[in-house]
Every structure is written in C-alpha cells, then in structure tokens.
Amino acid sequence: MPRLVVRDISTGYSPNHAVLQGLSLSVEDGQRLSLVGASGSGKTTLFRAIAGFMDVTQGSIAVGDRVVSEPGRTVSPEKRGVGLVFQDLALFPHMSVEQNIRYGLRGLGGRDATYRIDSLLELTGLKEYRKARPDTLSGGQQQRVALARALAPKPGVLLLDEPFSSLDLETRLKLLQSVTEILDAEDMTALLVTHDQGEAFAFADEVAVIGDGKVEQAGAPETLYATPASREVARFIGEGSFLRACFAPGEMTVQTPFGDVMPRWVENPPTATEDIEILIRPEDLSLAMQGDEGTHVRVLSYRYMGSFVDLMVELDDGQQLHWHSPVMTAPSAGADVRVTLKGGLYPVFRR
C-alpha cells in the first residue's frame, strides 16, 4: 500500500511559472525512493511541496490515508507526519546529542521519550555521544544525529534533501550503508533528493527521474539504466553515447559500424526512412581479442580512474564513444585499436 501519494500536482514560485506540471508519483510503505534530475528540473520544488513548505495549485499529496495538500489547503510541516533531514542538518549547536533528538519528541515525555531516545542512540551508534555537542562530532556523526531526530516521532515518511553532499566519498559511502540499515530497522518509508546518481542508486529501491516538472521515468535502478524510457533519461542516467544505426522493417536486428545488434525498442519500431541511434554504455565496448575482426577506432583521450580507464574513441566515420577499459589492457591516447561490442539488447531511439 502506498505510504506517500503525489497525484497530478502543479505548483511554482509565481502564478505565471509552474515548476511542477501535473506530476504524479507514489512510494510504497517501507520503500525508499530517490529523486534525481538536472538543475531546475523540479526535484527541490517537489521536496518542498511534500514537506509542506509550498502550496499546490492542482492535485493532491497524501501521507498514509490523509490528504495533506490540495488547492486551498496545506497542512503545516510539523502536522503532516513527515520527518525532514536537510543538507545543512539544522542541528542546535547549544544542545547535546540527546537534547537534539528529544526536540523531535515535542509533546512526548517521561519513560516513553527516554526509551525512544535510548533506542535511537543505540540504532545510530551514538550511545557514547549522548552528552556531546554537535560541533565535537564528525560530519558522519552529525548526519546520524539529524537522522535520529527526524526519526524520533516515527513519521509516516522521511524526506532527505541532499544530506550527504558535504561529506567526503569514503564517509558518504559508509553513511549511506548505515542509513539504509537504520531505515530498514525502522521500516521507514523514505524519499531522497540528490544530484548524485550513484548515491541515488545505492540508497533506493526505486529511482524517479524528474524533468521539466514531470516524472520522466520511475523504476528500479537497474531498469532505468538498462531500459531508459526516453533519450532524456538515457542521457541523464549513467554515461552513454548514441551511435547511428540503420533499420530495415521486417529484420530482427539493426545495422551499426560494429555489425548487426539486437534492438530493444523504446518506442514503436521506426520506418525504413527514419534515422535511429542506439545507446552504447562505456562498459559495452571491449578490446578485440586475437582472431576477432573488430571495428577500428582511434583513442582520443585517456583518463586513469583507479579501477578502470575512461577513454574517448573515434570511429572512422567521426562518431565518438566513451569506453571504460580495464587498466591492464587500456590503449594509450593516440593508439589505433580494434574493438568489439558486447552481445545484448541495445535501446533504440529516433534521432
């Protein structure tokens, strides 16, 4: 059953500028959803509307079985059953860890409050920092305090707005793992707004791509990566290059400079006169092995990335592709090599 339902909402910052236009999405009970999109796509506006900081001019927002936003009525943030974790955390510097968490339990006192605080300190690994002030903690520890405070009243939905963006990569990865385990332990429905696709994939059961004020596509991370529903989603999710191809109606394959490949039709199959392209991911290319014919490319650039080398290569017809090569076999910049395309289904788009 959906815990959060956004149905056909429109809203914006002025009567003549609707940032969200008929947007709909839902998050199932206990599910984690990530919102991603380019700058200006509307993801922050959606966060603010769900949190109760913006009115809607059309549609509705429901948390559980209660409508909290509709035209002419917006339930205030503290009364709509949502927990909030912001990018700047908004911790009270003069309060201890325990006091910050207790602030989230306004209206609850005595043993019940103490038990809830104790359980959250244990769950978030902050038990020994109960009396510490936020400025004595690391960035990751501060994030866990903010999370515990937001979880304290057991909200129906937890909203997180770029909460890991200020952390270094190692801390971010560790904290992501910790946060997802905490949310699972609390059986918490959560929505994360982020510009980082890797973060979105690691956090979520489902990812929603926002573009031009609407949901372009929502689904499991692996679905969005393998079967993007549009060029916009394909361009935004992961890295990829578009390679010109030809299609003959009635044939099972499309023709490319790498030979015939099996298509995955994003739209209805085109006519013979329409120009098409297939989506090539950087890991789809391989150095031709001895005995393989392969396709000639010239390496234009070489970037060492640690676990792989990021290459830009150019085909004889001038088309350029990204290629992630294993470090040990990566050709150098300027090299002429032959490469092959891995088997599989390749998404096809009209040009």
C-alpha atoms as a printed R data frame, in Angstrom:
    type eleno elety resid chain resno      x       y       z
1   ATOM     1    CA   MET     A     1  0.000   0.000   0.000
2   ATOM     2    CA   PRO     A     2  1.390   3.460  -0.879
3   ATOM     3    CA   ARG     A     3  2.559   5.499   2.101
4   ATOM     4    CA   LEU     A     4  3.084   8.649   0.023
5   ATOM     5    CA   VAL     A     5  0.922   9.544  -2.972
6   ATOM     6    CA   VAL     A     6  1.519  12.628  -5.104
7   ATOM     7    CA   ARG     A     7 -1.311  12.887  -7.578
8   ATOM     8    CA   ASP     A     8 -1.265  15.232 -10.587
9   ATOM     9    CA   ILE     A     9  0.159  18.232  -8.707
10  ATOM    10    CA   SER     A    10  1.149  21.596 -10.119
11  ATOM    11    CA   THR     A    11  2.960  24.290  -8.176
12  ATOM    12    CA   GLY     A    12  5.537  27.025  -8.617
13  ATOM    13    CA   TYR     A    13  7.008  30.192  -7.204
14  ATOM    14    CA   SER     A    14  4.725  32.583  -9.071
15  ATOM    15    CA   PRO     A    15  1.242  32.353 -10.673
16  ATOM    16    CA   ASN     A    16  2.793  32.507 -14.143
17  ATOM    17    CA   HIS     A    17  5.562  29.981 -13.578
18  ATOM    18    CA   ALA     A    18  4.551  26.410 -12.733
19  ATOM    19    CA   VAL     A    19  7.698  24.412 -11.903
20  ATOM    20    CA   LEU     A    20  5.734  21.168 -11.481
21  ATOM    21    CA   GLN     A    21  3.027  20.461 -14.031
22  ATOM    22    CA   GLY     A    22  0.743  17.504 -13.431
23  ATOM    23    CA   LEU     A    23  3.384  15.461 -11.613
24  ATOM    24    CA   SER     A    24  2.448  12.130 -10.034
25  ATOM    25    CA   LEU     A    25  4.377   9.513  -8.080
26  ATOM    26    CA   SER     A    26  3.896   7.139  -5.163
27  ATOM    27    CA   VAL     A    27  6.131   5.470  -2.584
28  ATOM    28    CA   GLU     A    28  5.079   2.141  -1.126
29  ATOM    29    CA   ASP     A    29  5.048   1.564   2.629
30  ATOM    30    CA   GLY     A    30  8.616   0.828   3.787
31  ATOM    31    CA   GLN     A    31 10.100   1.650   0.371
32  ATOM    32    CA   ARG     A    32 12.999   4.017  -0.348
33  ATOM    33    CA   LEU     A    33 12.699   6.295  -3.403
34  ATOM    34    CA   SER     A    34 15.390   8.585  -4.826
35  ATOM    35    CA   LEU     A    35 14.557  11.694  -6.844
36  ATOM    36    CA   VAL     A    36 17.140  12.719  -9.422
37  ATOM    37    CA   GLY     A    37 17.143  15.310 -12.156
38  ATOM    38    CA   ALA     A    38 19.127  18.123 -13.682
39  ATOM    39    CA   SER     A    39 19.315  21.517 -12.001
40  ATOM    40    CA   GLY     A    40 15.979  23.281 -12.458
41  ATOM    41    CA   SER     A    41 14.107  20.049 -13.161
42  ATOM    42    CA   GLY     A    42 11.788  20.499 -10.161
43  ATOM    43    CA   LYS     A    43 13.081  17.944  -7.654
44  ATOM    44    CA   THR     A    44 13.661  20.508  -4.870
45  ATOM    45    CA   THR     A    45 10.268  22.074  -5.541
46  ATOM    46    CA   LEU     A    46  8.667  18.638  -5.193
47  ATOM    47    CA   PHE     A    47 10.511  18.103  -1.899
48  ATOM    48    CA   ARG     A    48  9.215  21.443  -0.595
49  ATOM    49    CA   ALA     A    49  5.659  20.650  -1.671
50  ATOM    50    CA   ILE     A    50  5.709  17.229   0.038
51  ATOM    51    CA   ALA     A    51  7.251  18.766   3.169
52  ATOM    52    CA   GLY     A    52  4.508  21.403   3.322
53  ATOM    53    CA   PHE     A    53  6.593  24.471   2.511
54  ATOM    54    CA   MET     A    54  4.713  25.127  -0.752
55  ATOM    55    CA   ASP     A    55  1.039  25.107  -1.674
56  ATOM    56    CA   VAL     A    56 -0.239  23.160  -4.677
57  ATOM    57    CA   THR     A    57 -2.482  24.759  -7.277
58  ATOM    58    CA   GLN     A    58 -3.659  21.427  -8.673
59  ATOM    59    CA   GLY     A    59 -3.831  17.825  -7.492
60  ATOM    60    CA   SER     A    60 -3.137  16.464  -4.022
61  ATOM    61    CA   ILE     A    61 -0.499  14.975  -1.725
62  ATOM    62    CA   ALA     A    62 -1.406  12.252   0.778
63  ATOM    63    CA   VAL     A    63  0.651  10.722   3.576
64  ATOM    64    CA   GLY     A    64 -0.925   7.411   4.507
65  ATOM    65    CA   ASP     A    65 -4.693   7.813   4.263
66  ATOM    66    CA   ARG     A    66 -4.623  11.560   4.983
67  ATOM    67    CA   VAL     A    67 -4.552  14.285   2.336
68  ATOM    68    CA   VAL     A    68 -2.070  16.924   3.497
69  ATOM    69    CA   SER     A    69 -2.021  19.203   0.436
70  ATOM    70    CA   GLU     A    70 -4.656  20.216  -2.062
71  ATOM    71    CA   PRO     A    71 -5.677  23.531  -3.628
72  ATOM    72    CA   GLY     A    72 -6.677  25.925  -0.845
73  ATOM    73    CA   ARG     A    73 -5.397  23.703   1.992
74  ATOM    74    CA   THR     A    74 -1.846  22.903   3.118
75  ATOM    75    CA   VAL     A    75 -1.245  21.099   6.403
76  ATOM    76    CA   SER     A    76  1.788  22.668   8.138
77  ATOM    77    CA   PRO     A    77  5.082  20.697   8.052
78  ATOM    78    CA   GLU     A    78  5.021  19.763  11.747
79  ATOM    79    CA   LYS     A    79  1.493  18.345  11.485
80  ATOM    80    CA   ARG     A    80  1.672  16.282   8.310
81  ATOM    81    CA   GLY     A    81  3.624  13.268   9.601
82  ATOM    82    CA   VAL     A    82  6.851  13.795   7.698
83  ATOM    83    CA   GLY     A    83 10.393  13.819   9.060
84  ATOM    84    CA   LEU     A    84 12.958  16.149   7.489
85  ATOM    85    CA   VAL     A    85 16.740  15.872   7.110
86  ATOM    86    CA   PHE     A    86 18.290  18.868   5.357
87  ATOM    87    CA   GLN     A    87 21.621  19.395   3.628
88  ATOM    88    CA   ASP     A    88 22.767  21.784   6.392
89  ATOM    89    CA   LEU     A    89 21.359  19.407   9.081
90  ATOM    90    CA   ALA     A    90 19.959  22.335  11.168
91  ATOM    91    CA   LEU     A    91 21.213  20.847  14.445
92  ATOM    92    CA   PHE     A    92 21.042  23.038  17.535
93  ATOM    93    CA   PRO     A    93 24.677  23.787  18.442
94  ATOM    94    CA   HIS     A    94 23.903  24.636  22.095
95  ATOM    95    CA   MET     A    95 22.138  21.304  22.669
96  ATOM    96    CA   SER     A    96 23.645  17.878  23.290
97  ATOM    97    CA   VAL     A    97 23.011  14.917  21.004
98  ATOM    98    CA   GLU     A    98 20.327  13.684  23.384
99  ATOM    99    CA   GLN     A    99 18.663  17.104  23.552
100 ATOM   100    CA   ASN     A   100 18.647  17.437  19.763
101 ATOM   101    CA   ILE     A   101 16.895  14.075  19.464
102 ATOM   102    CA   ARG     A   102 14.495  14.936  22.284
103 ATOM   103    CA   TYR     A   103 13.494  18.071  20.346
104 ATOM   104    CA   GLY     A   104 11.970  15.758  17.765
105 ATOM   105    CA   LEU     A   105  9.748  14.318  20.500
106 ATOM   106    CA   ARG     A   106  7.940  17.518  21.413
107 ATOM   107    CA   GLY     A   107  4.783  16.519  23.280
108 ATOM   108    CA   LEU     A   108  6.143  13.175  24.421
109 ATOM   109    CA   GLY     A   109  7.820  12.937  27.821
110 ATOM   110    CA   GLY     A   110  8.699  10.566  30.632
111 ATOM   111    CA   ARG     A   111  9.717   6.974  30.118
112 ATOM   112    CA   ASP     A   112  8.337   6.763  26.588
113 ATOM   113    CA   ALA     A   113 10.589   9.600  25.392
114 ATOM   114    CA   THR     A   114 13.625   8.219  27.227
115 ATOM   115    CA   TYR     A   115 13.069   4.752  25.765
116 ATOM   116    CA   ARG     A   116 12.737   6.146  22.246
117 ATOM   117    CA   ILE     A   117 15.904   8.235  22.613
118 ATOM   118    CA   ASP     A   118 17.841   5.283  24.025
119 ATOM   119    CA   SER     A   119 16.746   3.037  21.165
120 ATOM   120    CA   LEU     A   120 17.705   5.632  18.533
121 ATOM   121    CA   LEU     A   121 21.102   6.266  20.129
122 ATOM   122    CA   GLU     A   122 21.714   2.519  20.017
123 ATOM   123    CA   LEU     A   123 20.428   2.183  16.465
124 ATOM   124    CA   THR     A   124 22.543   5.056  15.110
125 ATOM   125    CA   GLY     A   125 25.697   4.132  17.026
126 ATOM   126    CA   LEU     A   126 25.655   7.372  19.050
127 ATOM   127    CA   LYS     A   127 25.167   5.962  22.540
128 ATOM   128    CA   GLU     A   128 28.569   7.100  23.796
129 ATOM   129    CA   TYR     A   129 27.990  10.608  22.386
130 ATOM   130    CA   ARG     A   130 24.741  11.237  24.255
131 ATOM   131    CA   LYS     A   131 26.077  14.325  26.067
132 ATOM   132    CA   ALA     A   132 28.309  15.610  23.247
133 ATOM   133    CA   ARG     A   133 27.635  18.845  21.375
134 ATOM   134    CA   PRO     A   134 27.291  18.678  17.563
135 ATOM   135    CA   ASP     A   135 30.464  20.703  16.927
136 ATOM   136    CA   THR     A   136 32.559  17.990  18.617
137 ATOM   137    CA   LEU     A   137 31.313  15.296  16.228
138 ATOM   138    CA   SER     A   138 32.451  14.269  12.759
139 ATOM   139    CA   GLY     A   139 30.330  15.055   9.719
140 ATOM   140    CA   GLY     A   140 29.013  11.494   9.542
141 ATOM   141    CA   GLN     A   141 28.106  11.511  13.236
142 ATOM   142    CA   GLN     A   142 26.259  14.806  12.828
143 ATOM   143    CA   GLN     A   143 24.308  13.275   9.963
144 ATOM   144    CA   ARG     A   144 23.242  10.403  12.201
145 ATOM   145    CA   VAL     A   145 22.098  12.858  14.905
146 ATOM   146    CA   ALA     A   146 19.949  14.664  12.333
147 ATOM   147    CA   LEU     A   147 18.565  11.329  11.166
148 ATOM   148    CA   ALA     A   148 17.770  10.201  14.724
149 ATOM   149    CA   ARG     A   149 15.987  13.484  15.453
150 ATOM   150    CA   ALA     A   150 13.878  13.145  12.299
151 ATOM   151    CA   LEU     A   151 13.028   9.518  13.111
152 ATOM   152    CA   ALA     A   152 12.206  10.190  16.778
153 ATOM   153    CA   PRO     A   153  8.457  10.880  16.355
154 ATOM   154    CA   LYS     A   154  8.075   7.910  13.948
155 ATOM   155    CA   PRO     A   155  6.932   9.937  10.934
156 ATOM   156    CA   GLY     A   156  4.916   8.389   8.150
157 ATOM   157    CA   VAL     A   157  7.531   9.453   5.591
158 ATOM   158    CA   LEU     A   158 11.133  10.608   5.952
159 ATOM   159    CA   LEU     A   159 12.342  13.265   3.478
160 ATOM   160    CA   LEU     A   160 16.071  13.761   2.920
161 ATOM   161    CA   ASP     A   161 17.359  16.737   0.913
162 ATOM   162    CA   GLU     A   162 20.962  16.242  -0.318
163 ATOM   163    CA   PRO     A   163 22.025  15.091   3.180
164 ATOM   164    CA   PHE     A   164 25.377  13.585   2.167
165 ATOM   165    CA   SER     A   165 26.657  16.193  -0.299
166 ATOM   166    CA   SER     A   166 29.142  17.843   2.084
167 ATOM   167    CA   LEU     A   167 30.869  14.585   3.051
168 ATOM   168    CA   ASP     A   168 33.969  13.023   1.532
169 ATOM   169    CA   LEU     A   169 33.442   9.969  -0.668
170 ATOM   170    CA   GLU     A   170 34.531   7.340   1.887
171 ATOM   171    CA   THR     A   171 32.346   8.795   4.655
172 ATOM   172    CA   ARG     A   172 29.429   9.151   2.253
173 ATOM   173    CA   LEU     A   173 29.554   5.506   1.190
174 ATOM   174    CA   LYS     A   174 29.792   4.262   4.771
175 ATOM   175    CA   LEU     A   175 26.975   6.541   5.908
176 ATOM   176    CA   LEU     A   176 24.743   5.510   3.004
177 ATOM   177    CA   GLN     A   177 25.074   1.893   4.084
178 ATOM   178    CA   SER     A   178 24.430   2.822   7.707
179 ATOM   179    CA   VAL     A   179 21.387   4.973   6.882
180 ATOM   180    CA   THR     A   180 19.720   2.329   4.718
181 ATOM   181    CA   GLU     A   181 20.206  -0.241   7.501
182 ATOM   182    CA   ILE     A   182 18.678   2.166  10.033
183 ATOM   183    CA   LEU     A   183 15.704   2.886   7.775
184 ATOM   184    CA   ASP     A   184 15.167  -0.833   7.236
185 ATOM   185    CA   ALA     A   185 15.281  -1.425  11.002
186 ATOM   186    CA   GLU     A   186 12.649   1.292  11.467
187 ATOM   187    CA   ASP     A   187 10.615   0.029   8.469
188 ATOM   188    CA   MET     A   188 10.653   3.651   7.333
189 ATOM   189    CA   THR     A   189  9.293   4.980   4.059
190 ATOM   190    CA   ALA     A   190 11.843   7.474   2.728
191 ATOM   191    CA   LEU     A   191 12.369   9.855  -0.171
192 ATOM   192    CA   LEU     A   192 15.852  11.152  -1.009
193 ATOM   193    CA   VAL     A   193 16.535  14.176  -3.213
194 ATOM   194    CA   THR     A   194 20.026  14.045  -4.707
195 ATOM   195    CA   HIS     A   195 22.025  15.150  -7.730
196 ATOM   196    CA   ASP     A   196 24.357  12.158  -7.363
197 ATOM   197    CA   GLN     A   197 23.206   9.153  -9.403
198 ATOM   198    CA   GLY     A   198 25.488   6.714  -7.600
199 ATOM   199    CA   GLU     A   199 24.066   7.880  -4.291
200 ATOM   200    CA   ALA     A   200 20.530   7.567  -5.638
201 ATOM   201    CA   PHE     A   201 21.136   4.010  -6.839
202 ATOM   202    CA   ALA     A   202 22.817   2.909  -3.602
203 ATOM   203    CA   PHE     A   203 20.028   4.342  -1.445
204 ATOM   204    CA   ALA     A   204 16.842   3.462  -3.252
205 ATOM   205    CA   ASP     A   205 14.554   0.593  -4.079
206 ATOM   206    CA   GLU     A   206 13.260   2.806  -6.889
207 ATOM   207    CA   VAL     A   207 14.526   5.934  -8.635
208 ATOM   208    CA   ALA     A   208 12.383   8.651 -10.231
209 ATOM   209    CA   VAL     A   209 13.908  10.917 -12.865
210 ATOM   210    CA   ILE     A   210 12.360  14.405 -12.844
211 ATOM   211    CA   GLY     A   211 12.486  16.553 -15.968
212 ATOM   212    CA   ASP     A   212 10.559  19.655 -17.000
213 ATOM   213    CA   GLY     A   213  8.320  19.408 -13.958
214 ATOM   214    CA   LYS     A   214  7.209  15.808 -14.551
215 ATOM   215    CA   VAL     A   215  8.382  12.266 -13.794
216 ATOM   216    CA   GLU     A   216 10.199  11.116 -16.936
217 ATOM   217    CA   GLN     A   217 10.555   7.553 -15.647
218 ATOM   218    CA   ALA     A   218 10.406   5.722 -12.321
219 ATOM   219    CA   GLY     A   219 11.567   2.210 -11.557
220 ATOM   220    CA   ALA     A   220 14.289   0.025 -10.114
221 ATOM   221    CA   PRO     A   221 17.809   1.439 -10.668
222 ATOM   222    CA   GLU     A   222 18.780  -1.445 -12.936
223 ATOM   223    CA   THR     A   223 15.638  -0.884 -15.045
224 ATOM   224    CA   LEU     A   224 16.375   2.800 -15.602
225 ATOM   225    CA   TYR     A   225 19.976   2.033 -16.534
226 ATOM   226    CA   ALA     A   226 19.238  -0.871 -18.899
227 ATOM   227    CA   THR     A   227 15.912   0.283 -20.354
228 ATOM   228    CA   PRO     A   228 15.607   4.088 -20.267
229 ATOM   229    CA   ALA     A   229 12.203   5.222 -21.487
230 ATOM   230    CA   SER     A   230 13.480   8.297 -23.342
231 ATOM   231    CA   ARG     A   231 16.622   9.936 -24.664
232 ATOM   232    CA   GLU     A   232 16.461  12.353 -21.726
233 ATOM   233    CA   VAL     A   233 16.549   9.525 -19.176
234 ATOM   234    CA   ALA     A   234 19.257   7.705 -21.152
235 ATOM   235    CA   ARG     A   235 21.346  10.875 -21.229
236 ATOM   236    CA   PHE     A   236 20.915  11.573 -17.522
237 ATOM   237    CA   ILE     A   237 21.258   8.089 -16.017
238 ATOM   238    CA   GLY     A   238 24.810   6.862 -16.174
239 ATOM   239    CA   GLU     A   239 27.213   7.551 -19.022
240 ATOM   240    CA   GLY     A   240 26.433   6.663 -22.577
241 ATOM   241    CA   SER     A   241 26.916   7.528 -26.224
242 ATOM   242    CA   PHE     A   242 24.436   7.481 -29.079
243 ATOM   243    CA   LEU     A   243 25.588   5.590 -32.164
244 ATOM   244    CA   ARG     A   244 23.886   5.993 -35.533
245 ATOM   245    CA   ALA     A   245 22.246   2.836 -36.846
246 ATOM   246    CA   CYS     A   246 20.052   1.599 -39.709
247 ATOM   247    CA   PHE     A   247 16.904  -0.479 -39.560
248 ATOM   248    CA   ALA     A   248 15.152  -2.489 -42.229
249 ATOM   249    CA   PRO     A   249 11.494  -3.242 -41.398
250 ATOM   250    CA   GLY     A   250 10.951  -6.961 -41.015
251 ATOM   251    CA   GLU     A   251 14.512  -7.586 -39.836
252 ATOM   252    CA   MET     A   252 15.263  -8.646 -36.263
253 ATOM   253    CA   THR     A   253 18.438  -6.581 -35.951
254 ATOM   254    CA   VAL     A   254 19.723  -3.053 -36.593
255 ATOM   255    CA   GLN     A   255 22.905  -2.331 -38.522
256 ATOM   256    CA   THR     A   256 25.779  -0.458 -36.839
257 ATOM   257    CA   PRO     A   257 29.506   0.106 -37.537
258 ATOM   258    CA   PHE     A   258 30.032  -2.887 -35.201
259 ATOM   259    CA   GLY     A   259 27.768  -5.127 -37.245
260 ATOM   260    CA   ASP     A   260 24.190  -6.179 -36.565
261 ATOM   261    CA   VAL     A   261 22.901  -5.891 -32.996
262 ATOM   262    CA   MET     A   262 19.668  -6.830 -31.311
263 ATOM   263    CA   PRO     A   263 17.442  -3.818 -30.593
264 ATOM   264    CA   ARG     A   264 15.382  -3.016 -27.524
265 ATOM   265    CA   TRP     A   265 12.582  -0.825 -28.833
266 ATOM   266    CA   VAL     A   266 11.966   2.159 -26.582
267 ATOM   267    CA   GLU     A   267  9.229   3.307 -28.953
268 ATOM   268    CA   ASN     A   268  7.432   1.567 -31.783
269 ATOM   269    CA   PRO     A   269  9.865   0.331 -34.450
270 ATOM   270    CA   PRO     A   270 10.681   3.104 -36.948
271 ATOM   271    CA   THR     A   271 10.087   3.074 -40.675
272 ATOM   272    CA   ALA     A   272 12.930   2.448 -43.080
273 ATOM   273    CA   THR     A   273 13.308   6.178 -43.771
274 ATOM   274    CA   GLU     A   274 13.649   7.279 -40.120
275 ATOM   275    CA   ASP     A   275 17.065   7.943 -38.617
276 ATOM   276    CA   ILE     A   276 17.799   5.973 -35.459
277 ATOM   277    CA   GLU     A   277 20.530   5.673 -32.829
278 ATOM   278    CA   ILE     A   278 21.379   3.017 -30.266
279 ATOM   279    CA   LEU     A   279 22.592   3.685 -26.733
280 ATOM   280    CA   ILE     A   280 26.113   2.398 -26.033
281 ATOM   281    CA   ARG     A   281 27.285   2.272 -22.410
282 ATOM   282    CA   PRO     A   282 31.042   2.640 -21.719
283 ATOM   283    CA   GLU     A   283 31.264  -0.951 -20.486
284 ATOM   284    CA   ASP     A   284 29.701  -2.304 -23.726
285 ATOM   285    CA   LEU     A   285 32.985  -1.971 -25.632
286 ATOM   286    CA   SER     A   286 35.845  -4.469 -25.430
287 ATOM   287    CA   LEU     A   287 39.296  -4.657 -26.963
288 ATOM   288    CA   ALA     A   288 39.167  -7.110 -29.863
289 ATOM   289    CA   MET     A   289 40.829 -10.398 -28.994
290 ATOM   290    CA   GLN     A   290 43.194 -12.178 -31.349
291 ATOM   291    CA   GLY     A   291 41.144 -13.688 -34.133
292 ATOM   292    CA   ASP     A   292 38.279 -11.185 -33.756
293 ATOM   293    CA   GLU     A   293 37.837  -8.769 -36.625
294 ATOM   294    CA   GLY     A   294 36.607  -5.841 -34.521
295 ATOM   295    CA   THR     A   295 35.997  -2.251 -35.586
296 ATOM   296    CA   HIS     A   296 38.806   0.276 -35.957
297 ATOM   297    CA   VAL     A   297 38.858   3.239 -33.540
298 ATOM   298    CA   ARG     A   298 41.405   5.874 -32.577
299 ATOM   299    CA   VAL     A   299 41.861   6.726 -28.908
300 ATOM   300    CA   LEU     A   300 41.354  10.466 -28.454
301 ATOM   301    CA   SER     A   301 41.785  10.725 -24.675
302 ATOM   302    CA   TYR     A   302 42.928   8.628 -21.712
303 ATOM   303    CA   ARG     A   303 41.842   9.224 -18.091
304 ATOM   304    CA   TYR     A   304 43.005   6.910 -15.338
305 ATOM   305    CA   MET     A   305 40.094   6.411 -12.891
306 ATOM   306    CA   GLY     A   306 41.600   3.884 -10.483
307 ATOM   307    CA   SER     A   307 39.652   0.702 -11.154
308 ATOM   308    CA   PHE     A   308 39.313   1.424 -14.894
309 ATOM   309    CA   VAL     A   309 40.469   3.802 -17.608
310 ATOM   310    CA   ASP     A   310 37.986   6.210 -19.185
311 ATOM   311    CA   LEU     A   311 38.678   6.513 -22.903
312 ATOM   312    CA   MET     A   312 37.126   8.613 -25.647
313 ATOM   313    CA   VAL     A   313 37.450   6.866 -29.005
314 ATOM   314    CA   GLU     A   314 36.564   7.904 -32.531
315 ATOM   315    CA   LEU     A   315 35.268   5.651 -35.279
316 ATOM   316    CA   ASP     A   316 36.346   6.052 -38.901
317 ATOM   317    CA   ASP     A   317 33.102   7.903 -39.681
318 ATOM   318    CA   GLY     A   318 33.813  10.513 -36.972
319 ATOM   319    CA   GLN     A   319 31.396   9.260 -34.318
320 ATOM   320    CA   GLN     A   320 32.785   9.308 -30.786
321 ATOM   321    CA   LEU     A   321 32.098   6.870 -27.933
322 ATOM   322    CA   HIS     A   322 33.002   6.566 -24.249
323 ATOM   323    CA   TRP     A   323 34.790   3.346 -23.325
324 ATOM   324    CA   HIS     A   324 35.657   2.064 -19.834
325 ATOM   325    CA   SER     A   325 38.601  -0.257 -20.300
326 ATOM   326    CA   PRO     A   326 40.341  -2.487 -17.735
327 ATOM   327    CA   VAL     A   327 43.561  -0.777 -16.633
328 ATOM   328    CA   MET     A   328 45.868  -3.615 -17.699
329 ATOM   329    CA   THR     A   329 44.678  -3.665 -21.330
330 ATOM   330    CA   ALA     A   330 43.813   0.015 -21.877
331 ATOM   331    CA   PRO     A   331 45.402   1.510 -25.010
332 ATOM   332    CA   SER     A   332 47.153   4.868 -24.734
333 ATOM   333    CA   ALA     A   333 45.952   8.154 -26.215
334 ATOM   334    CA   GLY     A   334 46.570   8.278 -29.966
335 ATOM   335    CA   ALA     A   335 46.571   4.490 -30.364
336 ATOM   336    CA   ASP     A   336 44.751   2.768 -33.215
337 ATOM   337    CA   VAL     A   337 42.977  -0.350 -31.976
338 ATOM   338    CA   ARG     A   338 40.106  -2.606 -32.887
339 ATOM   339    CA   VAL     A   339 37.152  -3.028 -30.538
340 ATOM   340    CA   THR     A   340 34.028  -5.153 -30.392
341 ATOM   341    CA   LEU     A   341 30.563  -4.594 -28.998
342 ATOM   342    CA   LYS     A   342 29.335  -6.977 -26.317
343 ATOM   343    CA   GLY     A   343 26.217  -9.010 -27.009
344 ATOM   344    CA   GLY     A   344 22.857  -7.988 -25.607
345 ATOM   345    CA   LEU     A   345 19.902  -5.751 -26.319
346 ATOM   346    CA   TYR     A   346 20.574  -2.113 -27.153
347 ATOM   347    CA   PRO     A   347 17.960   0.623 -26.610
348 ATOM   348    CA   VAL     A   348 16.957   2.288 -29.893
349 ATOM   349    CA   PHE     A   349 15.902   5.949 -30.181
350 ATOM   350    CA   ARG     A   350 14.734   8.052 -33.066
351 ATOM   351    CA   ARG     A   351 17.165  10.847 -33.905
